[in-house]
XYZ file of C-alpha atoms in Angstrom:
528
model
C 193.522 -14.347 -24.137
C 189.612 -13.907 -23.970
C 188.300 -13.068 -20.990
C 185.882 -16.768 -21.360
C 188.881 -18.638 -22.049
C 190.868 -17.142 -19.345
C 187.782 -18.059 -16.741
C 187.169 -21.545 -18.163
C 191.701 -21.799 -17.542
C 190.734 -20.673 -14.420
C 188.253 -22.565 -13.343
C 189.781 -25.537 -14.649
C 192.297 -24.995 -11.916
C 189.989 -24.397 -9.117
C 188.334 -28.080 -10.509
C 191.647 -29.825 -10.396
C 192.091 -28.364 -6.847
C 188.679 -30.244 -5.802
C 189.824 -33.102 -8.181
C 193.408 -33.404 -7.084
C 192.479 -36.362 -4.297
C 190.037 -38.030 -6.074
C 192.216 -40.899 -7.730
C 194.375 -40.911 -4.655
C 194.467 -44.474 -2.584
C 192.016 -43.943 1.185
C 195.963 -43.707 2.883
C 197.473 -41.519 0.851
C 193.996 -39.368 0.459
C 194.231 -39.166 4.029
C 197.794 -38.212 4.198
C 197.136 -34.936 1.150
C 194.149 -33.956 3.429
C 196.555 -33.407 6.442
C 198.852 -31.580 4.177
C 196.400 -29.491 2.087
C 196.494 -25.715 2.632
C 193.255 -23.398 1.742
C 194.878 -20.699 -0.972
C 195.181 -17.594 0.449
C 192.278 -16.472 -1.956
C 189.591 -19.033 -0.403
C 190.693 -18.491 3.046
C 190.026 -14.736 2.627
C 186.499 -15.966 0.993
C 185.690 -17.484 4.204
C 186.963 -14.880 6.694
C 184.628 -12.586 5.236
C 181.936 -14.508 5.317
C 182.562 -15.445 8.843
C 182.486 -11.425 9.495
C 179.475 -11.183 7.949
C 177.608 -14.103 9.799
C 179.465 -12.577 13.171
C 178.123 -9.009 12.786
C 181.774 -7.609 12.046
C 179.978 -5.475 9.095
C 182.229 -4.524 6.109
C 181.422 -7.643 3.883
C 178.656 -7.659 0.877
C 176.879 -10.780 1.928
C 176.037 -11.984 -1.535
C 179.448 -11.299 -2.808
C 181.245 -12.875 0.242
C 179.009 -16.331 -0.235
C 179.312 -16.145 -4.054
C 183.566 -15.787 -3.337
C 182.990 -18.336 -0.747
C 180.968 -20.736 -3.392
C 183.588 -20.386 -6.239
C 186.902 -21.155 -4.450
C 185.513 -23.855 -1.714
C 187.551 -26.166 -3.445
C 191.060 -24.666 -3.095
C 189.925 -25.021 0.574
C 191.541 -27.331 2.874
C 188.651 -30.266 4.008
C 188.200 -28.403 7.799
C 187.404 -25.007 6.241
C 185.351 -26.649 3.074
C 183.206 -28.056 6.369
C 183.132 -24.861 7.666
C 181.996 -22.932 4.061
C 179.617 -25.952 3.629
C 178.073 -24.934 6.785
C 177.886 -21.056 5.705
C 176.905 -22.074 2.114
C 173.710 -24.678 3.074
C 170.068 -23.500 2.987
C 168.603 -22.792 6.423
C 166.303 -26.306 6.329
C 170.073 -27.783 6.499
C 170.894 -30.619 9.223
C 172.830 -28.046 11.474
C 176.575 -29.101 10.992
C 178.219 -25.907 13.025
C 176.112 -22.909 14.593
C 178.319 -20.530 12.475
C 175.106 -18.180 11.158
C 172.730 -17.867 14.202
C 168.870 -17.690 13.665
C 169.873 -18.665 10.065
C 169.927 -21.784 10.479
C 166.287 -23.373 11.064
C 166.597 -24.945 15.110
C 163.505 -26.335 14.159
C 161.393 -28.477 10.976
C 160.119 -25.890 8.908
C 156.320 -24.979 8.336
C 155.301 -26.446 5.111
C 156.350 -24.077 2.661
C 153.804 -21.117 1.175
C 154.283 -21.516 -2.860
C 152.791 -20.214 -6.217
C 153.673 -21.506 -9.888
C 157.087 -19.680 -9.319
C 158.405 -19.194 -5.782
C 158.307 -20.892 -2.301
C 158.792 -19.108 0.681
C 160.144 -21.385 3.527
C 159.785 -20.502 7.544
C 159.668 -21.725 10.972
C 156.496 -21.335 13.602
C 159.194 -20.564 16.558
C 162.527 -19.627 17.835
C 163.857 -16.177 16.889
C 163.963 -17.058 13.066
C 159.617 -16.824 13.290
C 157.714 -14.314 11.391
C 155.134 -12.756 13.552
C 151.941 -15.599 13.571
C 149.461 -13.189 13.018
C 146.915 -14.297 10.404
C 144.277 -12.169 9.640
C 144.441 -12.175 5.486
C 144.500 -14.430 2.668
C 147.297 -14.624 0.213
C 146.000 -11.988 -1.816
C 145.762 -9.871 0.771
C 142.441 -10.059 1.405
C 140.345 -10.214 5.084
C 140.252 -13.986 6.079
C 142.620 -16.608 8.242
C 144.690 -19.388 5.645
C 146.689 -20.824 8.324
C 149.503 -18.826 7.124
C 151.079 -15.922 8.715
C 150.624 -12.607 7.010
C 154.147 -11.779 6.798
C 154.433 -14.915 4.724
C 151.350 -14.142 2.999
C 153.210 -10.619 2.049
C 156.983 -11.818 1.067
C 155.580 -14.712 -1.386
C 153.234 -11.835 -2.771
C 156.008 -9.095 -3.308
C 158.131 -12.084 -4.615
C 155.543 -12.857 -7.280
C 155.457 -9.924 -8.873
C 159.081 -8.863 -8.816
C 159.271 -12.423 -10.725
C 156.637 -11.459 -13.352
C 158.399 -8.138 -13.967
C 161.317 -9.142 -14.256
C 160.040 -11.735 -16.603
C 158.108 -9.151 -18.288
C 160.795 -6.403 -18.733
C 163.068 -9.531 -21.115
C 164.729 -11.160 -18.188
C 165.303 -14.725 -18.017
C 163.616 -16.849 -14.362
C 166.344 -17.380 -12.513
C 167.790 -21.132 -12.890
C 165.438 -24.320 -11.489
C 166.967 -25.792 -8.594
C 166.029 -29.415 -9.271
C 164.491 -30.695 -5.917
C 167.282 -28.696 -4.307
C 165.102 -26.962 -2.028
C 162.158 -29.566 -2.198
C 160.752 -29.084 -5.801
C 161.789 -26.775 -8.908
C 160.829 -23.692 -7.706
C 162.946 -20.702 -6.185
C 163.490 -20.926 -2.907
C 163.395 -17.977 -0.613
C 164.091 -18.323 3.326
C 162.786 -16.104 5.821
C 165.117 -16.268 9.041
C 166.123 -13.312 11.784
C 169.059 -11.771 9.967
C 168.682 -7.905 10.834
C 169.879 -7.907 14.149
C 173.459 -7.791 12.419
C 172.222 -5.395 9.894
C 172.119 -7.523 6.812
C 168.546 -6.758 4.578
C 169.009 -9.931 2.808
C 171.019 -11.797 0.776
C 171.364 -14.813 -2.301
C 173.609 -17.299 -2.741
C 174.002 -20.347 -4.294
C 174.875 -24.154 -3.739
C 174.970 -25.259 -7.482
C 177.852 -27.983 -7.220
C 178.425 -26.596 -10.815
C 179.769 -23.399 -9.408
C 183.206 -25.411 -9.196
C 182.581 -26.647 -12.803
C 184.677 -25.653 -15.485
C 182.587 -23.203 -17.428
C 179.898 -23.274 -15.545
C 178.911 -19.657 -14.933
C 175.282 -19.915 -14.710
C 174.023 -21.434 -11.792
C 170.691 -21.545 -9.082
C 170.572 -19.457 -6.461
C 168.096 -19.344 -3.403
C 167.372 -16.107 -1.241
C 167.116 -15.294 2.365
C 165.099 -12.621 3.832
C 164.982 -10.689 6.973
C 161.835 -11.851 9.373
C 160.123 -8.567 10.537
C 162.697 -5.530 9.312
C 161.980 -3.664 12.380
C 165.864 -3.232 12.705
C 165.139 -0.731 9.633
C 162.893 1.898 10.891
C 164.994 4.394 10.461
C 165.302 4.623 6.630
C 161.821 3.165 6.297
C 158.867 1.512 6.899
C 159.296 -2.695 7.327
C 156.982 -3.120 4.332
C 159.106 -0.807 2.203
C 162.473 -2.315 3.088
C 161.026 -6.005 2.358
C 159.588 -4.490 -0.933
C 163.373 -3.049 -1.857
C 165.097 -5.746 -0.166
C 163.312 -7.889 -2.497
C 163.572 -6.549 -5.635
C 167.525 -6.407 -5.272
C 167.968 -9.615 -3.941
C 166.089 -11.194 -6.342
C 167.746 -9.924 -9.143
C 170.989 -11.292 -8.202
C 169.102 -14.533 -8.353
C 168.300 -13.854 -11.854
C 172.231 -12.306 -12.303
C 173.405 -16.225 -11.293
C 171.506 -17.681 -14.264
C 173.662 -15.334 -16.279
C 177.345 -14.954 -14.859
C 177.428 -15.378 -11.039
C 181.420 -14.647 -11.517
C 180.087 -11.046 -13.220
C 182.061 -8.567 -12.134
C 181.225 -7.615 -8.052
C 180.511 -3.599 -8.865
C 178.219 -4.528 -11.603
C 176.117 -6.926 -10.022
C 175.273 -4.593 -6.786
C 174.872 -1.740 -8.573
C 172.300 -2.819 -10.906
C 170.996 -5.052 -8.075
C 170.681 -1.353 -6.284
C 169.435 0.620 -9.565
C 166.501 -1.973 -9.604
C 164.789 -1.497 -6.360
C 164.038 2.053 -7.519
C 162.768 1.081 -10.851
C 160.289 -1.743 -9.517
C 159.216 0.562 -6.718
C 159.709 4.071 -7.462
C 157.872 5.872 -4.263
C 160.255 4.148 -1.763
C 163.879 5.720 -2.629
C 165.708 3.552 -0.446
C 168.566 3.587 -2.516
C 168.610 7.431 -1.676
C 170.864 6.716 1.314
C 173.733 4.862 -1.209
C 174.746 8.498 -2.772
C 176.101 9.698 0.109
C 179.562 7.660 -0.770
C 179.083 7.623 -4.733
C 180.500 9.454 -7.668
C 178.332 12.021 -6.968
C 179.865 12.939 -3.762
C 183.493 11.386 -4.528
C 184.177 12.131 -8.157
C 187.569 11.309 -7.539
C 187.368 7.641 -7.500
C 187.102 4.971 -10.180
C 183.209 4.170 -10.319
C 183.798 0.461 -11.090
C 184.823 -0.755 -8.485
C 183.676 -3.244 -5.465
C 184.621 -1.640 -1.885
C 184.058 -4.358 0.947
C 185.674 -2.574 3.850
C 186.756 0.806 5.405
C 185.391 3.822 5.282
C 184.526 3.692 1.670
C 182.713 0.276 1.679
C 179.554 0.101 0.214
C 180.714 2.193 -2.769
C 179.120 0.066 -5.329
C 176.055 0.440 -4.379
C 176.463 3.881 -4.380
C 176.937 3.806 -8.651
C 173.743 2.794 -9.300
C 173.598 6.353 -9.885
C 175.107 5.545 -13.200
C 172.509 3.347 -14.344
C 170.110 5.990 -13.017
C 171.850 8.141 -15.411
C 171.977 6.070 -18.441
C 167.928 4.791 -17.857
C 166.649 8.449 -17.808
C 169.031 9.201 -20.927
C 167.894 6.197 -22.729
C 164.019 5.896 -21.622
C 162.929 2.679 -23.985
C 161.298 0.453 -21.886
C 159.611 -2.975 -21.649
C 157.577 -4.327 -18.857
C 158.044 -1.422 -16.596
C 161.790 -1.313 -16.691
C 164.550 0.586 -19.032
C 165.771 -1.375 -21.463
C 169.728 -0.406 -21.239
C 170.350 -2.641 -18.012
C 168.823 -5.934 -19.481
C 170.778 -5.085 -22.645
C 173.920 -4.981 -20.084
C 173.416 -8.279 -18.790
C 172.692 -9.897 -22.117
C 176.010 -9.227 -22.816
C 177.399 -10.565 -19.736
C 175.497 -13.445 -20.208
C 177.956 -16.373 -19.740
C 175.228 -19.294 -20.120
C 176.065 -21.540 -23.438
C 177.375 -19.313 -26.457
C 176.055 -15.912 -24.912
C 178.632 -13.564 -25.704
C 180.097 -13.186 -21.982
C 181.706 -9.931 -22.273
C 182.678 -8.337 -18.932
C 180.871 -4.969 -16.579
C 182.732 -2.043 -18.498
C 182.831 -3.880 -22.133
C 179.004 -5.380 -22.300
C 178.767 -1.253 -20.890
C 180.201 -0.205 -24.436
C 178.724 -2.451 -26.166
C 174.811 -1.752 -24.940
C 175.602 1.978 -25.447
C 177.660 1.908 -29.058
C 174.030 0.414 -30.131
C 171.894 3.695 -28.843
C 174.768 5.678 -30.688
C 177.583 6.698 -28.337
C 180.480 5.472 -26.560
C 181.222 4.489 -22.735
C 183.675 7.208 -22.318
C 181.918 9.907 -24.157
C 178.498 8.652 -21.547
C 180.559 8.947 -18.660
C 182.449 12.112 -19.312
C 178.678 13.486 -19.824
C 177.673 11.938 -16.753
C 180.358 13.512 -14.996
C 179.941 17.084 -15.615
C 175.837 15.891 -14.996
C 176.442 15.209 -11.770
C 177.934 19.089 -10.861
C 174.351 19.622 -11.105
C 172.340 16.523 -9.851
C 169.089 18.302 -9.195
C 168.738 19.239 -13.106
C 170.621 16.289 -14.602
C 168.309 13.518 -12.292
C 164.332 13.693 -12.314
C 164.537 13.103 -8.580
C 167.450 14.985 -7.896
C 166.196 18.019 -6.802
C 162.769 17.153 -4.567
C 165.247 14.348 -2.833
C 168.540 16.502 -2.776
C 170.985 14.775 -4.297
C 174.237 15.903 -3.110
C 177.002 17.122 -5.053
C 181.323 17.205 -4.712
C 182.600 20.422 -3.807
C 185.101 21.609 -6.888
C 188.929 20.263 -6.312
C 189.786 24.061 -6.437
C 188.338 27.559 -6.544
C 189.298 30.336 -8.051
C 188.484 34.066 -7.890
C 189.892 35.689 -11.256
C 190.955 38.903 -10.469
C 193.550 40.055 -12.684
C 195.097 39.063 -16.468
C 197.919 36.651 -15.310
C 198.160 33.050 -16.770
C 198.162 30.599 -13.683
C 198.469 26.979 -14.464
C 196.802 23.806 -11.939
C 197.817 20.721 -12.782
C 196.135 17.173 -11.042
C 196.202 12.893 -12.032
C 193.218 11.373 -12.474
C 192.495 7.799 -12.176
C 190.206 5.852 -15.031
C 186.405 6.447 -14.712
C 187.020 9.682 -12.342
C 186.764 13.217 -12.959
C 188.126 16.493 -11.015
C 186.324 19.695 -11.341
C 187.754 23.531 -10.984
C 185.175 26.744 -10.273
C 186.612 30.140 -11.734
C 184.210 32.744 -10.420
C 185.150 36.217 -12.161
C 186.022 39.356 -10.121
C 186.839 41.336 -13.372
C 185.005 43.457 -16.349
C 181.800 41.743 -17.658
C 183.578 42.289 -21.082
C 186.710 40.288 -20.218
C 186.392 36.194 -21.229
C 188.035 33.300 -19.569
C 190.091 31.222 -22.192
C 191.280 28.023 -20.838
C 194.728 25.563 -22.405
C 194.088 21.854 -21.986
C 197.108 19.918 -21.883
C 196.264 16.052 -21.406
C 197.363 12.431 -22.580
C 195.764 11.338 -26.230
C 191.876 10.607 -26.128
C 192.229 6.931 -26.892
C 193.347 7.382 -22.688
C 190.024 8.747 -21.549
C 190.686 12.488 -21.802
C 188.013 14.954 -21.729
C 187.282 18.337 -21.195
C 183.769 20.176 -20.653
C 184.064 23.889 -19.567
C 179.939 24.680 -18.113
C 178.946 28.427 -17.419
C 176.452 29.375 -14.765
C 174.934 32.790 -15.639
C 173.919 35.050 -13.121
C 170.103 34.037 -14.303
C 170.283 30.414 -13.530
C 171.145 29.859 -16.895
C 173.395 27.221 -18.046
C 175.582 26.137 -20.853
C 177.775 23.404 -21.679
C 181.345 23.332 -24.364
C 183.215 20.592 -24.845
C 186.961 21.467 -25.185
C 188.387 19.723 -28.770
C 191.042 17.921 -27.686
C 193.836 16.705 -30.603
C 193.664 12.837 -30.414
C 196.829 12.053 -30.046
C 198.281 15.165 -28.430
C 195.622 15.298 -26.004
C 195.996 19.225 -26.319
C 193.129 21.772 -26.620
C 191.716 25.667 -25.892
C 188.377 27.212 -25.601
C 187.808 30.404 -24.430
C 184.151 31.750 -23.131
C 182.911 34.895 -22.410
C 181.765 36.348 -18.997
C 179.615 38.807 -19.690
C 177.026 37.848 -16.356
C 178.422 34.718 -15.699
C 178.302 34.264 -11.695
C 180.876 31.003 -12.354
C 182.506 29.067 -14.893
C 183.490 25.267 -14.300
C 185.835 23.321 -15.993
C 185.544 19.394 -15.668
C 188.138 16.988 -16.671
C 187.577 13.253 -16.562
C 189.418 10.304 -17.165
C 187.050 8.010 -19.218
C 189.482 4.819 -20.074
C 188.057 1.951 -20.204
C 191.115 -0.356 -21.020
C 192.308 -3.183 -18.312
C 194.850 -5.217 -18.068
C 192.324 -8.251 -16.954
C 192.394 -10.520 -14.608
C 194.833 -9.440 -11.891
C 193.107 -10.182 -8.751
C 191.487 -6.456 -8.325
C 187.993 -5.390 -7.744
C 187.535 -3.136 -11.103
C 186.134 -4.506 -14.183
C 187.628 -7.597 -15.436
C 189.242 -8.372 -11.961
C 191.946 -5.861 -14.362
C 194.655 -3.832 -13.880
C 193.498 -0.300 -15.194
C 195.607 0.419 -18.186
C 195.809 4.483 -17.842
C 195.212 5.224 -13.831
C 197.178 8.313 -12.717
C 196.498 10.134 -15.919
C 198.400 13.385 -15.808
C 196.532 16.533 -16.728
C 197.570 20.445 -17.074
C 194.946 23.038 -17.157
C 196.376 26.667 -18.078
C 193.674 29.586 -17.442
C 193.678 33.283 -17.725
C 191.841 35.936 -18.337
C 191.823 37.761 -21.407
């Protein structure tokens, strides 16, 4: 089954959820609403976005409303009320106080607009931008009766827009009058007291459509950032802040069911293409594959200590941009290429994260697996591989396991790697300059992700890079190096599958069961 013909069976479900009363008689309507139960899927939509509207942390705002959005149907009526409360713009009649200064107490100012964008706010109560007015909307010297913050948000908006536009991206979709005319909305309210930056959701009725995967989306933005300092100033986190949460905007009019781990981290890859001096993604790598090479990259982490993990792999894209430079209007080509292959709207081709992945990279000449077994062993050395890496210190895994080689025995290691992961093993040599290192490879067939790269570090800085020929269906392979002033030979393996069993309820590509997790591989060294 396609993966479009498995989400239009899908949502045709969710529809006849929402549907099922409709031709129902007022008592007996009355009597299914009593008896209706949320599915346990939509009630766990809601209790996350009730965490993230309480400050309990954990939940991806965007993702938690667009979850929220998709299954409100399979809701029982109470909880719909409640996730049309969470789900409503902040100019809406205040049905619950569920979100805080969210929610406008007040009648908004009239909106600041240009061709493209309004940018809605209130002249009191918590949710107010500071007043002051001392510029124009160009930034200019001179009072226009609007406050300067306002002034600033619909000017940072603008040209996000006209990048985006300019780099091949489609405007995100008209509203109708949703919001009070055709243009995108965006909402300025107090949300970083509980540490949320901003966030985009939707209230399309079509995102409980069959088929529908393309829908509007409006914005809301923090009112001051001050509760940022620390990783920068409020300018540059409204300027970052922006340019991701616009582009999931523009990711709605494409697939707003996309894959979770591919909308963030491309959402996150963005802010440092559109502005490049603020590296506020910087503080994402600390929980990536950079620093857990371990784990499956694609993947959507919404809790525990590991949440916030896809954000952390826009390091991939990072990867892929500076490997495949071609660029239009400012911004590499190889994400847009991505999402036009995601692209659900009409006949697009609507391929999912890890296959439109393939697909944009099989056109610049190489595979998905053969780009992330080289970003892999890239990433042992961050501050060469990335053009930023070394003035902003990237950080880097320690190895799995270290070795000091100090006689001619044959010692075997053997470890199970999950899909999209890698382990790494350091052999530093305590033996004759003359002796080499030759190292057995014995791993499933290549059609399951294996690779092998064995990278010297000379003495000198120097580096160099082998890949070890594995058989293709055997999986087996050998390659011996010399020493000669080597200070430390490494020896990556990685588990590049790609393959899902999709659509099982999980957070990796295709909502899929991976295919080849728990890959087992043998590595046999010794020193000859």
């Amino acid at each position: 089954m396609s993966f479009a013909s498995h989400r239009a069976r899908l949502a045709t479900l969710v529809g006849l959820a929402a549907l099922s009363g409709a031709l129902l008689a007022p008592s007996a309507q009355a009597d299914n609403d009593r008896q209706q139960a949320s599915s346990p899927r939509a009630a766990k939509a809601l209790a996350a976005v009730q965490d993230s509207f309480a400050g309990a942390g954990g939940a991806d705002r965007t993702i938690a409303l667009r979850d929220l959005a998709a299954t409100r149907s399979e809701l029982a009526p109470a909880q719909r009320a409640k996730a049309d409360a969470y789900l409503a713009r902040p100019t809406a009649e205040r049905r619950a106080n569920v979100r805080g200064d969210v929610t406008y107490a007040v009648e908004e100012a009239t909106p600041a607009c240009d061709e493209s964008i309004c940018v809605h706010y209130v002249t009191s109560t918590d949710a107010a931008p500071d007043p002051t007015d001392l510029q124009d909307a160009s930034g200019e010297p001179g009072e226009n009766g609007i406050p300067d913050y306002v002034d600033t948000v619909l000017r940072e908006m603008g040209l996000i827009h006209e990048q985006y536009l300019a780099a091949g991206y489609r405007a995100p979709k008209s509203d109708g009058t949703a919001g009070g005319d055709s243009r995108i909305d965006v909402y300025i309210a107090n949300i970083g007291a509980d540490g949320t930056y901003g966030y985009c959701t939707s209230d399309d009725p079509r995102t409980n459509v069959e088929g529908a995967y393309d829908v509007w989306a409006y914005c809301v933005l923090d009112d001051d950032y001050s509760e940022f300092t620390a990783q920068n100033t409020p300018i540059d986190s409204l300027r970052v802040t922006a340019a991701h949460e616009y582009f999931h905007a523009v990711q709605f009019g494409y697939d707003y069911l996309e894959d979770a781990w591919l909308l963030e981290a491309t959402a996150a890859w963005i802010e440092d293409e559109v502005y490049p001096s603020v590296n506020d993604n910087r503080q994402y790598l600390a929980n990536s594959p950079l620093t857990r090479p371990g784990l499956s990259m694609d993947q959507f982490i919404g809790e525990g200590s590991l949440s916030g993990w896809h954000y952390g792999v826009w390091i991939f894209f990072r990867n892929l941009s500076e490997r495949f430079p071609t660029a239009e209007g400012g911004l590499p080509t190889i994400v847009r290429d991505i999402w036009d292959r995601v692209d659900a709207a009409g006949e697009a081709p609507d391929q999912y994260s890890w296959q439109a992945v393939d697909g944009a990279l099989r056109a610049r000449g190489i595979t998905a697996a053969a780009a992330f077994a080289d970003f892999a062993v890239g990433n042992r050395l961050p501050g060469r591989t990335y053009a930023e890496g070394a003035a902003l210190r990237y950080p880097t895994a320690a190895p799995v396991g270290s070795v000091v080689l100090r006689d001619l025995k044959t010692r075997v290691v053997t470890r199970k790697i999950n899909h999209l992961a890698s382990a790494t093993y350091r052999f530093t040599p305590k033996v004759p300059a003359a002796r080499r290192l030759t190292v057995t490879i014995d791993a499933p067939a290549t059609v399951r992700g294996s690779r092998a790269i064995v990278t010297s570090f000379a003495k000198s800085g120097a580096i160099s890079r082998k890949v070890v020929p594995l058989n293709s269906s055997t999986g087996n392979g050998a390659l011996t190096v010399p020493f000669g002033s080597v200070k430390f030979v490494e020896v990556t393996l990685v588990n590049a599958s790609g393959r899902f069993a999709c659509f099982r309820n999980t957070a990796f590509s295709c909502q899929g069961v991976p295919v080849d997790d728990a890959q087992p591989f043998k590595l046999t060294y010794r020193v000859r």
